[in-house]
Coordinates of C-alpha atoms and ligand atoms in Angstrom, one line a residue:
A1 CA 76.8 169.3 209.5
L2 CA 74.5 168.8 212.4
L3 CA 74.7 165.4 214.0
D4 CA 72.6 163.8 216.7
Q5 CA 73.8 162.2 220.0
Q6 CA 75.0 159.1 218.2
K7 CA 76.9 161.2 215.5
Q8 CA 74.2 160.3 212.9
L9 CA 73.6 163.0 210.3
V10 CA 70.6 165.2 210.9
M11 CA 71.3 167.8 208.2
G12 CA 74.2 169.4 206.3
Y13 CA 77.2 168.1 204.5
S14 CA 77.1 164.3 204.6
A15 CA 80.7 163.3 203.6
I16 CA 82.2 164.0 207.0
A17 CA 85.9 163.2 206.9
D18 CA 88.0 161.9 209.8
D19 CA 89.8 165.1 210.2
A20 CA 86.6 167.1 210.6
L21 CA 86.3 169.5 213.5
M22 CA 83.7 168.2 216.0
R23 CA 82.0 170.4 218.5
P24 CA 79.5 169.0 221.0
I25 CA 76.2 170.7 221.5
E26 CA 75.4 170.7 225.2
V27 CA 72.1 171.5 226.8
A28 CA 72.1 171.5 230.6
G29 CA 75.5 169.8 230.8
K30 CA 74.4 167.0 228.5
T31 CA 75.6 166.4 225.0
V32 CA 72.6 166.3 222.7
G33 CA 74.3 166.5 219.4
W34 CA 77.4 167.5 217.4
L35 CA 78.4 170.1 214.9
A36 CA 80.9 168.8 212.4
V37 CA 83.0 171.2 210.2
T38 CA 84.8 169.5 207.3
P39 CA 87.9 171.4 206.1
F40 CA 87.1 173.3 202.9
Q41 CA 89.8 171.5 200.8
N42 CA 88.1 168.1 201.5
V43 CA 84.8 169.4 200.3
T44 CA 86.2 170.6 196.9
E45 CA 88.0 167.3 196.5
A46 CA 84.8 165.3 197.0
G47 CA 83.1 167.6 194.4
G48 CA 85.9 166.8 192.0
E49 CA 85.5 163.1 192.7
R50 CA 81.7 163.3 192.0
F51 CA 82.4 165.2 188.8
R52 CA 84.9 162.6 187.7
Q53 CA 82.4 159.8 188.3
Y54 CA 79.8 161.8 186.4
L55 CA 82.2 162.1 183.5
V56 CA 83.0 158.4 183.5
R57 CA 79.3 157.5 183.5
T58 CA 78.4 159.9 180.7
S59 CA 81.4 158.8 178.5
L60 CA 80.4 155.2 179.0
A61 CA 76.8 156.0 177.9
V62 CA 78.0 158.0 174.9
G63 CA 80.4 155.2 174.0
V64 CA 77.7 152.5 174.1
L65 CA 75.3 154.8 172.2
S66 CA 77.9 155.5 169.4
L67 CA 78.7 151.8 169.2
L68 CA 75.0 151.0 168.7
L69 CA 74.7 153.8 166.1
A70 CA 77.9 152.5 164.3
M71 CA 76.4 149.0 164.3
L72 CA 73.2 150.3 162.9
I73 CA 74.9 152.2 160.1
A74 CA 77.2 149.2 159.3
W75 CA 74.1 147.0 159.0
W76 CA 72.4 149.5 156.8
I77 CA 75.5 149.9 154.5
A78 CA 75.9 146.1 154.3
R79 CA 72.3 145.8 153.3
T80 CA 72.2 148.5 150.7
L81 CA 75.7 148.0 149.3
L82 CA 76.5 144.3 149.8
D83 CA 73.1 142.9 148.9
P84 CA 73.2 144.0 145.2
V85 CA 76.9 143.0 145.0
K86 CA 75.9 139.6 146.4
R87 CA 73.2 139.4 143.8
V88 CA 75.6 140.2 141.0
A89 CA 78.1 137.7 142.3
A90 CA 75.4 135.0 142.4
A91 CA 74.4 135.9 138.9
T92 CA 78.0 135.7 137.7
H93 CA 78.2 132.3 139.2
R94 CA 75.2 131.1 137.3
L95 CA 76.5 132.8 134.1
A96 CA 79.8 130.9 134.4
A97 CA 77.8 127.7 134.7
G98 CA 76.2 128.5 131.3
E99 CA 72.9 130.1 132.3
Y100 CA 73.0 132.9 129.7
S101 CA 69.4 134.0 130.1
N102 CA 70.3 135.2 133.6
R103 CA 69.9 138.9 134.4
V104 CA 70.2 141.0 137.6
S105 CA 67.8 143.7 138.5
V106 CA 69.6 146.6 140.3
A107 CA 68.0 150.0 139.8
S108 CA 70.6 152.2 141.7
N109 CA 72.7 154.7 139.8
D110 CA 75.9 154.1 141.7
E111 CA 78.9 151.9 140.8
V112 CA 77.0 148.8 141.8
G113 CA 74.2 149.7 139.4
Q114 CA 76.7 150.3 136.7
L115 CA 78.2 146.9 137.4
A116 CA 74.8 145.3 137.2
R117 CA 74.1 147.0 133.9
D118 CA 77.5 145.9 132.5
F119 CA 76.8 142.4 133.7
N120 CA 73.4 142.3 131.9
Q121 CA 75.1 143.6 128.8
L122 CA 77.7 140.9 129.0
A123 CA 75.1 138.2 129.6
H124 CA 73.1 139.5 126.6
T125 CA 76.2 139.4 124.4
L126 CA 77.0 135.9 125.5
E127 CA 73.5 134.7 125.0
R128 CA 73.4 136.2 121.5
N129 CA 76.8 134.7 120.6
E130 CA 75.7 131.3 121.8
K131 CA 72.5 131.5 119.8
M132 CA 74.4 132.6 116.7
R133 CA 76.8 129.7 117.2
R134 CA 74.0 127.2 117.4
E135 CA 72.2 128.7 114.3
F136 CA 75.5 128.8 112.4
M137 CA 76.2 125.1 113.1
A138 CA 72.6 124.2 112.1
D139 CA 72.9 126.3 108.9
V140 CA 76.3 124.8 108.0
S141 CA 75.1 121.2 108.4
H142 CA 71.9 122.0 106.6
E143 CA 73.7 123.7 103.7
L144 CA 76.1 120.8 103.4
R145 CA 73.5 118.1 103.6
T146 CA 71.3 119.4 100.8
P147 CA 73.8 119.2 97.9
L148 CA 75.2 116.0 99.3
S149 CA 71.9 114.3 99.4
V150 CA 71.1 115.5 95.8
L151 CA 74.5 114.1 94.8
R152 CA 73.9 110.8 96.5
G153 CA 70.4 110.5 94.9
E154 CA 71.8 111.1 91.5
L155 CA 74.6 108.7 91.9
E156 CA 72.2 106.0 93.2
A157 CA 69.9 106.6 90.3
I158 CA 72.9 106.1 87.9
E159 CA 73.9 103.0 89.8
D160 CA 70.4 101.5 89.6
G161 CA 70.2 102.3 85.9
V162 CA 67.4 104.7 86.4
R163 CA 69.6 107.4 84.9
T164 CA 72.4 106.9 82.4
L165 CA 75.8 108.5 82.9
D166 CA 75.7 110.9 79.9
P167 CA 77.2 114.4 79.5
S168 CA 74.0 116.0 80.9
S169 CA 74.0 113.9 84.2
M170 CA 77.7 114.5 84.5
K171 CA 77.1 118.2 84.2
S172 CA 74.4 118.2 86.9
L173 CA 76.7 116.1 89.2
Q174 CA 79.5 118.6 88.6
S175 CA 77.4 121.6 89.3
E176 CA 76.4 120.0 92.7
V177 CA 80.1 119.4 93.4
S178 CA 81.1 122.9 92.5
M179 CA 78.3 124.3 94.7
L180 CA 79.6 122.2 97.6
S181 CA 83.1 123.3 97.1
K182 CA 82.1 126.9 96.8
L183 CA 80.3 126.6 100.1
V184 CA 83.2 124.9 101.8
D185 CA 85.6 127.5 100.4
D186 CA 83.4 130.3 101.7
L187 CA 83.1 128.8 105.1
Y188 CA 86.8 128.2 105.3
E189 CA 87.4 131.8 104.3
L190 CA 85.0 133.2 106.9
S191 CA 86.5 131.0 109.6
L192 CA 90.0 132.2 108.7
A193 CA 88.7 135.8 108.8
D194 CA 87.3 135.1 112.3
V195 CA 90.6 133.9 113.7
G196 CA 92.4 136.7 112.0
A197 CA 94.4 134.3 109.9
L198 CA 93.2 135.5 106.5
T199 CA 96.2 136.8 104.7
Y200 CA 96.1 140.1 102.9
R201 CA 98.8 141.1 100.5
K202 CA 98.4 144.8 100.2
S203 CA 99.9 146.7 97.4
E204 CA 99.2 150.0 95.7
C205 CA 96.4 149.4 93.2
D206 CA 94.2 151.4 90.9
L207 CA 90.5 150.8 91.6
N208 CA 89.5 152.1 88.1
E209 CA 91.4 149.2 86.5
L210 CA 90.1 146.7 89.0
L211 CA 86.5 147.7 88.6
D212 CA 86.9 147.7 84.8
S213 CA 88.2 144.2 84.7
C214 CA 85.6 142.9 87.1
V215 CA 82.7 144.5 85.2
A216 CA 84.1 143.1 82.0
M217 CA 83.7 139.5 83.4
F218 CA 80.0 140.1 84.0
L219 CA 79.1 141.8 80.7
E220 CA 78.1 138.6 79.0
R221 CA 75.8 137.5 81.8
C222 CA 74.3 141.0 82.0
N223 CA 73.6 140.9 78.3
A224 CA 72.0 137.5 78.6
R225 CA 69.6 138.9 81.2
H226 CA 69.1 142.2 79.3
L227 CA 70.6 144.2 82.2
R228 CA 72.0 147.6 81.4
L229 CA 75.4 148.0 83.1
K230 CA 76.6 151.5 83.7
L231 CA 80.1 152.1 85.1
E232 CA 80.9 155.6 86.1
L233 CA 84.5 156.1 87.0
P234 CA 86.4 159.4 87.6
T235 CA 89.0 160.4 85.2
T236 CA 91.6 160.7 88.0
P237 CA 93.1 157.4 89.1
L238 CA 91.7 155.9 92.4
R239 CA 94.9 154.7 94.1
L240 CA 94.9 153.0 97.4
E241 CA 96.8 150.4 99.5
A242 CA 94.7 147.2 99.2
D243 CA 94.8 143.5 98.4
P244 CA 93.7 143.5 94.7
K245 CA 92.6 139.8 94.8
R246 CA 90.3 140.3 97.8
L247 CA 88.8 143.5 96.3
Q248 CA 88.2 141.6 93.1
Q249 CA 86.5 138.9 95.1
L250 CA 84.4 141.6 96.8
F251 CA 83.4 143.3 93.6
S252 CA 82.6 139.9 92.0
N253 CA 80.4 138.9 94.9
L254 CA 78.4 142.2 94.6
L255 CA 78.1 142.0 90.8
E256 CA 77.1 138.3 91.1
N257 CA 74.3 139.4 93.5
A258 CA 73.3 142.3 91.3
V259 CA 73.0 140.0 88.3
R260 CA 71.2 137.3 90.2
Y261 CA 68.7 139.4 92.1
T262 CA 67.7 142.0 89.6
D263 CA 64.8 141.4 87.3
E264 CA 65.4 141.1 83.6
G265 CA 65.6 144.3 81.7
G266 CA 66.9 146.2 84.8
V267 CA 69.8 148.5 85.4
L268 CA 73.0 148.1 87.3
R269 CA 74.9 151.3 88.1
I270 CA 78.4 151.3 89.6
S271 CA 80.2 154.5 90.4
A272 CA 83.4 155.4 92.2
A273 CA 84.7 158.6 93.6
N274 CA 87.4 160.1 95.8
E275 CA 86.1 161.5 99.1
A276 CA 88.0 163.3 101.9
D277 CA 90.3 160.4 102.9
V278 CA 88.3 157.4 101.5
V279 CA 87.4 156.0 98.1
R280 CA 83.7 155.5 97.8
I281 CA 82.2 152.9 95.5
D282 CA 78.4 152.6 95.0
F283 CA 76.6 149.6 93.6
L284 CA 73.0 150.4 92.7
D285 CA 70.5 148.2 90.9
S286 CA 66.9 148.2 90.0
G287 CA 64.2 146.1 91.6
P288 CA 63.4 143.9 93.3
G289 CA 65.1 145.2 96.4
V290 CA 64.9 144.1 100.0
D291 CA 62.6 145.1 102.8
A292 CA 63.7 147.7 105.3
D293 CA 63.8 145.2 108.1
Q294 CA 66.1 142.9 106.0
L295 CA 68.7 145.6 105.3
P296 CA 70.6 145.3 108.6
R297 CA 70.6 141.5 108.3
L298 CA 72.1 141.2 104.8
F299 CA 75.7 140.9 106.1
E300 CA 74.8 138.1 108.5
R301 CA 76.1 134.7 107.6
F302 CA 73.6 132.4 105.9
Y303 CA 71.1 135.3 105.7
R304 CA 69.1 135.0 102.5
G305 CA 66.2 137.0 101.2
E306 CA 63.1 135.5 99.8
T307 CA 64.5 136.2 96.2
S308 CA 67.4 134.0 96.9
R309 CA 65.4 131.2 98.5
N310 CA 62.8 131.0 95.8
R311 CA 65.1 131.0 92.9
A312 CA 67.1 128.0 91.8
S313 CA 70.1 130.4 91.4
G314 CA 70.1 131.3 95.1
G315 CA 73.3 130.8 97.1
A316 CA 74.0 130.0 100.7
G317 CA 73.9 133.6 102.0
L318 CA 77.6 133.9 102.7
G319 CA 78.6 136.3 99.9
L320 CA 77.8 139.6 101.6
A321 CA 79.2 138.3 104.9
I322 CA 82.5 137.7 103.1
C323 CA 82.3 141.2 101.4
H324 CA 81.8 142.8 104.8
S325 CA 84.8 141.0 106.3
I326 CA 87.0 142.1 103.4
A327 CA 85.9 145.7 103.8
L328 CA 86.6 145.6 107.5
A329 CA 90.0 144.0 106.9
H330 CA 90.9 147.0 104.8
G331 CA 89.7 149.4 107.5
G332 CA 86.7 150.3 105.5
S333 CA 83.0 149.7 105.6
L334 CA 80.1 148.3 103.6
S335 CA 76.6 149.5 104.1
A336 CA 73.2 148.8 102.5
D337 CA 70.3 151.0 101.7
H338 CA 67.4 151.2 99.3
S339 CA 68.4 152.3 95.8
P340 CA 66.6 155.1 94.0
L341 CA 66.5 152.7 91.0
G342 CA 64.2 150.4 93.0
G343 CA 66.7 147.7 94.2
L344 CA 69.6 147.6 96.5
W345 CA 72.3 150.3 97.1
L346 CA 75.5 149.0 98.5
T347 CA 78.2 151.6 99.5
L348 CA 81.8 150.5 100.0
R349 CA 84.2 152.9 101.6
L350 CA 87.9 152.1 101.6
P351 CA 90.5 154.3 103.3
R352 CA 93.3 155.4 101.0
N353 CA 96.0 154.7 103.5
A354 CA 94.9 151.4 105.1
Ligands
ATP401 N1 71.6 143.3 94.5 C1 70.7 142.7 95.3 N2 69.4 143.0 95.1 C2 68.4 142.4 95.8 N3 68.7 141.6 96.8 C3 70.0 141.3 97.1 C4 71.0 141.8 96.3 N4 72.2 141.4 96.9 C5 71.9 140.6 97.9 N5 70.5 140.5 98.0 C6 69.8 139.7 99.0 O1 70.7 139.5 100.1 C7 70.8 138.1 100.4 C8 72.2 137.8 100.9 O2 73.2 137.9 99.9 P1 74.5 137.1 99.9 O3 75.3 137.4 98.7 O4 75.1 137.2 101.3 O5 73.9 135.6 99.8 P2 73.5 134.8 98.5 O6 73.7 135.5 97.3 O7 72.1 134.3 98.8 O8 74.4 133.5 98.6 P3 76.0 133.4 98.2 O9 76.5 134.8 97.9 O10 76.7 132.8 99.4 O11 76.1 132.5 97.0 C9 70.4 137.4 99.2 O12 69.9 136.2 99.5 C10 69.4 138.4 98.5 O13 68.1 138.0 99.0
MG402 MG1 75.7 136.4 96.9

């Protein structure tokens, strides 16, 4: 390095160490400056030091930058992932408080989207069940009140002397009472089936015999209404494990309906056959039938078609619900369709080894 008189740098290597070699520059016996030579080892060490400092600075910058980037990504993930989860959580909270109409809108196709869809399905089911419960309670109280108020009216009329207590009024009173007790029995049976407490005593039984005896019980009523009853049974026995009493109840309910809701002079056709591993029994009748939109609702509790409501003979709408629960309890199924004869076609399938 070239230094001036006062050993200030003029040009050259600036980091002059203490052990640097100094040579004066003399002009006419006077020192006008200095030449400083720093040993080579010192120079490389200083370069290393600069390089180290440079490394520290860049690592620091990279560190800060990565931290910022990580924060940005975390914020984005929290927003896209946690936001929907938070929404589902809030909706669950509202659902738990009884707000069943509550739904979450999450459009994504990931796990959170699936969770939201499942949540909406759950809310829908709860809402439907709650609605059904309310309707059921309303139906039950309505169905109980009607025969009770008729009974009370008739009893009051007898008390006031408007009507006399003769065999005909007794008969009418008794029919109201038996309607009430049938309703209460049906409700009791359905509630037992719901809690799984309905007892089934299964034994090996022959469906041919069972159908024969049930049909025999309805022959007289069919004749009275000029209904032709055709029973088509296979020659081979239809054996299966089932509760004969419950099956009898099922067949009687279906026959009762067929007799009630088929116009005079119509046809009832009952056929049974062995299929792969089920026994299939078809109940077909002639008109009137039910509309296509009524078909899936027939097995609902208290569901009645117009025919049942308009006629004095109409019931409470529990018969088919009971039949359905008996079929299910046997591991079978009951389905409804339009019959080619013009009325209703009910198909009962019962597994042979239930
Ligand atoms: N064989 C049938 N033909 C035409 N409609 C039918 C037939 N069976 C049932 N239905 C219709 O289905 C409805 C439901 O039948 P379901 O047996 O459950 O009730 P219900 O007969 O009205 O009353 P319940 O059986 O409790 O005395 C009936 O109201 C009737 O409108
Ligand atoms: Mg019925």
